[in-house]
mmCIF file of C-alpha atoms in Angstrom:
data_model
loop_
_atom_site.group_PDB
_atom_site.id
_atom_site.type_symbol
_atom_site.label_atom_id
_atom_site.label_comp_id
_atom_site.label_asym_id
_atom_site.label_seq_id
_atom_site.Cartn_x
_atom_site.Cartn_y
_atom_site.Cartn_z
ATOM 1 C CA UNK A 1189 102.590 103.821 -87.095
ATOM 2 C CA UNK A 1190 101.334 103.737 -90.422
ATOM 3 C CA UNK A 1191 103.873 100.904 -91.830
ATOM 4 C CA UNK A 1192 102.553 98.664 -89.129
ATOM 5 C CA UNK A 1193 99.123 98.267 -90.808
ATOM 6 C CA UNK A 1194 100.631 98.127 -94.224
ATOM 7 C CA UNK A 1195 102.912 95.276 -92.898
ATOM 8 C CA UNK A 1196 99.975 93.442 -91.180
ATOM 9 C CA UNK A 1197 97.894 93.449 -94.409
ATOM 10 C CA UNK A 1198 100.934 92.063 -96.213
ATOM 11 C CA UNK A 1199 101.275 89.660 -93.770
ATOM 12 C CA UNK A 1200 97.555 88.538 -93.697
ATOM 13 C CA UNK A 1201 97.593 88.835 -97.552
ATOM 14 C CA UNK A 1202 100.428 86.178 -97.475
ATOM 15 C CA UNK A 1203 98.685 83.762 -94.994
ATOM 16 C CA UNK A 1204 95.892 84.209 -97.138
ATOM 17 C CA UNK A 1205 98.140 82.920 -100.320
ATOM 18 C CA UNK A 1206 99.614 80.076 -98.393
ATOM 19 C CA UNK A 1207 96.162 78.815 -97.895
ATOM 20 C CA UNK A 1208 95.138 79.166 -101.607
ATOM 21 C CA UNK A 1209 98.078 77.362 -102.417
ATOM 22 C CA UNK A 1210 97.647 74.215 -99.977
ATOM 23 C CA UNK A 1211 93.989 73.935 -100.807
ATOM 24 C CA UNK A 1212 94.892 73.512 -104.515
ATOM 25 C CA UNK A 1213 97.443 71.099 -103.880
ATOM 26 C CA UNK A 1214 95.157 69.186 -101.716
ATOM 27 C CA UNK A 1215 92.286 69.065 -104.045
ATOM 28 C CA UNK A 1216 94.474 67.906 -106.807
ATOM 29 C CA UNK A 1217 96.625 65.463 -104.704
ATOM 30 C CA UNK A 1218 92.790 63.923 -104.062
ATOM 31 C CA UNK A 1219 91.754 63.963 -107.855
ATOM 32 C CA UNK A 1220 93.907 60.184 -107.994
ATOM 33 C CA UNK A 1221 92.194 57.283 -107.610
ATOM 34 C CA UNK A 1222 93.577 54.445 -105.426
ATOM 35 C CA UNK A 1223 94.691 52.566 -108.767
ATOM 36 C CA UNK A 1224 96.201 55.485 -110.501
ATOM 37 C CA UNK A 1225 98.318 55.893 -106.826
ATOM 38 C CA UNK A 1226 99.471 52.326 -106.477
ATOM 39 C CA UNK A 1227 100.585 52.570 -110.272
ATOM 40 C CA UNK A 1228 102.643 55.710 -109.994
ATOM 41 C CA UNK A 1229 103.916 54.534 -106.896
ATOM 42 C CA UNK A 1230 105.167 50.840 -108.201
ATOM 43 C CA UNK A 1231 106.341 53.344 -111.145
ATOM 44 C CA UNK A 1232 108.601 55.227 -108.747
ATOM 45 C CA UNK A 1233 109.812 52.385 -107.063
ATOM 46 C CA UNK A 1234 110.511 50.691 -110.078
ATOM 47 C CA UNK A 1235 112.448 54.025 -111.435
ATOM 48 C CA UNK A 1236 114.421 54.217 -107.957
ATOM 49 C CA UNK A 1237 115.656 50.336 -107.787
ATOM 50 C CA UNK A 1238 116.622 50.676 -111.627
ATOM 51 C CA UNK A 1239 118.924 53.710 -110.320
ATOM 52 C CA UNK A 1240 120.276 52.177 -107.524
ATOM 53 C CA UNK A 1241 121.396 49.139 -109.588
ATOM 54 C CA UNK A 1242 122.773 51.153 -111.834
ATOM 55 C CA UNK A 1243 124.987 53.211 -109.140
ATOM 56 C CA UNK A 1244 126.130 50.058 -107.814
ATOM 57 C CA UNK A 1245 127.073 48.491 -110.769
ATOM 58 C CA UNK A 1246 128.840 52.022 -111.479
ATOM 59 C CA UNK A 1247 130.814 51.709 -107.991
ATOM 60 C CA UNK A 1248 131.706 47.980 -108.584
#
């Protein structure tokens, strides 16, 4: 019965990770300001219409 502890604390230890991770993410996801979104995200847009022009023109 012994390997059933060991792999609950392994599996608490890895919930316990998971969390770490998402809170980090969050916290850094939140560090933006509203401008510095809308910029990266006009950035991205621009960057994905620019390739999609370019695989058309490719296909034509």
């Amino acid at each position: 019965m012994r390997w059933w502890k060991i792999l609950g604390l392994a599996g608490v230890a890895g919930v316990a990770a998971t969390g770490v991770v998402i809170a980090r993410a969050e916290r850094r996801r939140q560090a933006y300001t509203p401008d510095e979104i809308r910029v990266r995200l006009r950035a991205r847009l621009e960057e994905a219409s620019r390739d999609d022009r370019e695989a058309t023109g490719r296909a034509s």
